[in-house]
Short mmCIF file of C-alpha atoms in Angstrom, two decimals:
data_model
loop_
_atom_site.label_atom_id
_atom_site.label_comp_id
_atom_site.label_asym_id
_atom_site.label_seq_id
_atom_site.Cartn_x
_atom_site.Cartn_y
_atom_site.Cartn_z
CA UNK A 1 -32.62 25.08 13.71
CA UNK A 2 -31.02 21.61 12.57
CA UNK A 3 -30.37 22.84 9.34
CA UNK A 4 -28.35 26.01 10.49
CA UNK A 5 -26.07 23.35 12.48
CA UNK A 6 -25.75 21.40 9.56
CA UNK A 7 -24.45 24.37 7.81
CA UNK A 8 -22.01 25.38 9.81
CA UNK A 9 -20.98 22.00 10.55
CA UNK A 10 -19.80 21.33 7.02
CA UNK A 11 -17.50 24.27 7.11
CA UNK A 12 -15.87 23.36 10.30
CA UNK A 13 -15.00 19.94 9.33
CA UNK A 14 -13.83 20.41 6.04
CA UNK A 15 -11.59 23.50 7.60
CA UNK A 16 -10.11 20.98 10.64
CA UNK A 17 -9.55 18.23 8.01
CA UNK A 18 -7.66 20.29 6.39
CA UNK A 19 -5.84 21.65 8.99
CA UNK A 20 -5.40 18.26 9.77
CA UNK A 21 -3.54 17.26 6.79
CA UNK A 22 -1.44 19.91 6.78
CA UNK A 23 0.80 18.14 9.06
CA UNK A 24 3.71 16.18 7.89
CA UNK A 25 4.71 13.00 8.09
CA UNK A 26 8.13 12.68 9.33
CA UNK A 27 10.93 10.34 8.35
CA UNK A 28 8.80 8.28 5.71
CA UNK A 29 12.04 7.24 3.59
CA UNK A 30 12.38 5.12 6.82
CA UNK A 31 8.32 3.66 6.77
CA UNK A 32 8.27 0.64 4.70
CA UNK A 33 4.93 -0.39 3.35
CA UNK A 34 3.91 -3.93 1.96
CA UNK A 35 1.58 -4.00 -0.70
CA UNK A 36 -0.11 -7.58 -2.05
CA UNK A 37 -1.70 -7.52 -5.28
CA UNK A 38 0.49 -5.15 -7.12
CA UNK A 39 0.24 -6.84 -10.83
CA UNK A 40 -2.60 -4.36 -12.04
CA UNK A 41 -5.00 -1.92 -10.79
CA UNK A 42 -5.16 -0.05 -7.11
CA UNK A 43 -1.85 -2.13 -5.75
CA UNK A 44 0.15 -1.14 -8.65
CA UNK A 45 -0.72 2.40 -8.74
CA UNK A 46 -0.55 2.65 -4.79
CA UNK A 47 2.91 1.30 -5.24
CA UNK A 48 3.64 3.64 -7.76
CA UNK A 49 2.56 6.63 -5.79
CA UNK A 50 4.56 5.64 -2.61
CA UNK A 51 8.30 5.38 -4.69
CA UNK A 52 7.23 8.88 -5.86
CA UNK A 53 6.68 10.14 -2.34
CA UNK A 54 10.25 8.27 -1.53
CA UNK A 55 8.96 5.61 0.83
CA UNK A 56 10.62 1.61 0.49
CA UNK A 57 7.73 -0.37 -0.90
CA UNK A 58 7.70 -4.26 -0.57
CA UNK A 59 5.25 -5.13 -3.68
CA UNK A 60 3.78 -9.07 -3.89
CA UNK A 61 3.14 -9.80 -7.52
CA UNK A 62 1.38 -12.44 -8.62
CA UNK A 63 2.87 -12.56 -11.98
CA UNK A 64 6.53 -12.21 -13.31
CA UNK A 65 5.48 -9.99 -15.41
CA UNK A 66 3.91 -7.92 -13.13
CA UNK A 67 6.58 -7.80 -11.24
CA UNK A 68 8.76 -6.34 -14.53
CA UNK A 69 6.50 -3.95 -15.83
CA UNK A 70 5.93 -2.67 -11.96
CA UNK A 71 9.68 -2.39 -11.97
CA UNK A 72 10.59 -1.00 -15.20
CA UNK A 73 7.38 1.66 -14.12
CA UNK A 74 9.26 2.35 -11.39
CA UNK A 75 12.63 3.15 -12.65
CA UNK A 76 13.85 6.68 -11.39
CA UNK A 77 11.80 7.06 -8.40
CA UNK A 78 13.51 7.80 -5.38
CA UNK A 79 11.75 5.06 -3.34
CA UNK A 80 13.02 1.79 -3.12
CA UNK A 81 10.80 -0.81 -4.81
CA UNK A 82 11.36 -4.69 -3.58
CA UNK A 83 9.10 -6.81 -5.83
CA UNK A 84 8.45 -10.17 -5.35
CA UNK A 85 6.12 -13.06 -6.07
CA UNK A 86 3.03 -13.80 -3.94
CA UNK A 87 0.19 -15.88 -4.04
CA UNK A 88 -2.22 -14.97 -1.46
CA UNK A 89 -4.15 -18.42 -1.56
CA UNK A 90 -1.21 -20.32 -0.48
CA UNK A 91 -0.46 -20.37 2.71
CA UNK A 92 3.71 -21.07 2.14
CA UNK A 93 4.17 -17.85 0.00
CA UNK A 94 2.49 -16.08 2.43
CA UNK A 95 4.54 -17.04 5.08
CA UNK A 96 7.86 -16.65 2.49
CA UNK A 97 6.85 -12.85 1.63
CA UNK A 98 6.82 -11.92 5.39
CA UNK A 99 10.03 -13.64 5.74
CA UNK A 100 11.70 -12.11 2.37
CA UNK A 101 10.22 -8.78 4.10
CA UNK A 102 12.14 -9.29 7.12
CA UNK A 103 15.28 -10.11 5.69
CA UNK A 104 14.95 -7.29 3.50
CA UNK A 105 14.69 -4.43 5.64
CA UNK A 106 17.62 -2.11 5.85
CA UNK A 107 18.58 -1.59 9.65
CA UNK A 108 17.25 1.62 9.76
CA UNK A 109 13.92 0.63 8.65
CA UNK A 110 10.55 -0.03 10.21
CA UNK A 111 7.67 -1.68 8.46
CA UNK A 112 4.93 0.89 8.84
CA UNK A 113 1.68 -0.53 6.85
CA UNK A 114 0.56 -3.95 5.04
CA UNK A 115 -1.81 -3.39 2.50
CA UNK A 116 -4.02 -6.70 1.84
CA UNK A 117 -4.77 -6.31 -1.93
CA UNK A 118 -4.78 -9.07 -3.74
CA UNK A 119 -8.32 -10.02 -5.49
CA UNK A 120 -9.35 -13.03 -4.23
CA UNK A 121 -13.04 -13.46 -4.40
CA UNK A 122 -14.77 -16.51 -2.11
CA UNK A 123 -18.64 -16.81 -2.42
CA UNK A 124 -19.70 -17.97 1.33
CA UNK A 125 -23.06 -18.97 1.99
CA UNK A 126 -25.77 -21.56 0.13
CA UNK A 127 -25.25 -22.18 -3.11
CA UNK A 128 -28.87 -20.50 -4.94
#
């Protein structure tokens, strides 16, 4: 008998998720997002995919020249892309990024997400 549940539970959830995202988000050229880490790798390419959708990404680069090739990547998309330089390990351009983010938003704006990206390994614990 569990395995006839089982069976018909996969069906129903896949068919509500769906259903599910069906629905649209409204008035996402008006949901910023701030993503750290966007030099390379998921934050870049999560970036990326949000200009293409048309939402305003804030993008913390570690590099200049991540910041310039995420730019130049970006060119034509009809999101706006802020990029700017952050260093997730020090406290003060933390604190500068939110208030760069801040100043930054257009009036009409709201900042909807914060994506914590950035790559910053810490090994806690003894030392083996």
């Amino acid at each position: 008998m569990f395995w006839v549940y089982l069976i018909l539970l996969f069906p129903v959830y896949y068919g509500l998720r769906y259903l599910w995202e069906l629905i649209p988000v409204g008035n996402i050229r008006k949901r910023a997002v701030f993503i750290s880490g966007c030099d390379t790798g998921f934050g870049r390419l999560l970036a990326l995919k949000c200009t293409e959708k048309g939402i305003p990404v804030f993008a913390g680069c570690y590099t200049k020249q991540g910041e310039e090739n995420l730019q130049s990547e970006a060119k034509g998309s009809p999101g706006r892309l802020v990029t700017f330089p952050l260093d997730i390990t020090k406290d003060k351009s933390v604190e500068d990024a939110a208030e760069y983010v801040k100043k930054n938003l257009q009036s009409d704006e709201m900042l909807w997400a914060v994506v914590n990206n950035a790559g910053v390994f810490s090994c806690y614990g003894p030392d083996a």
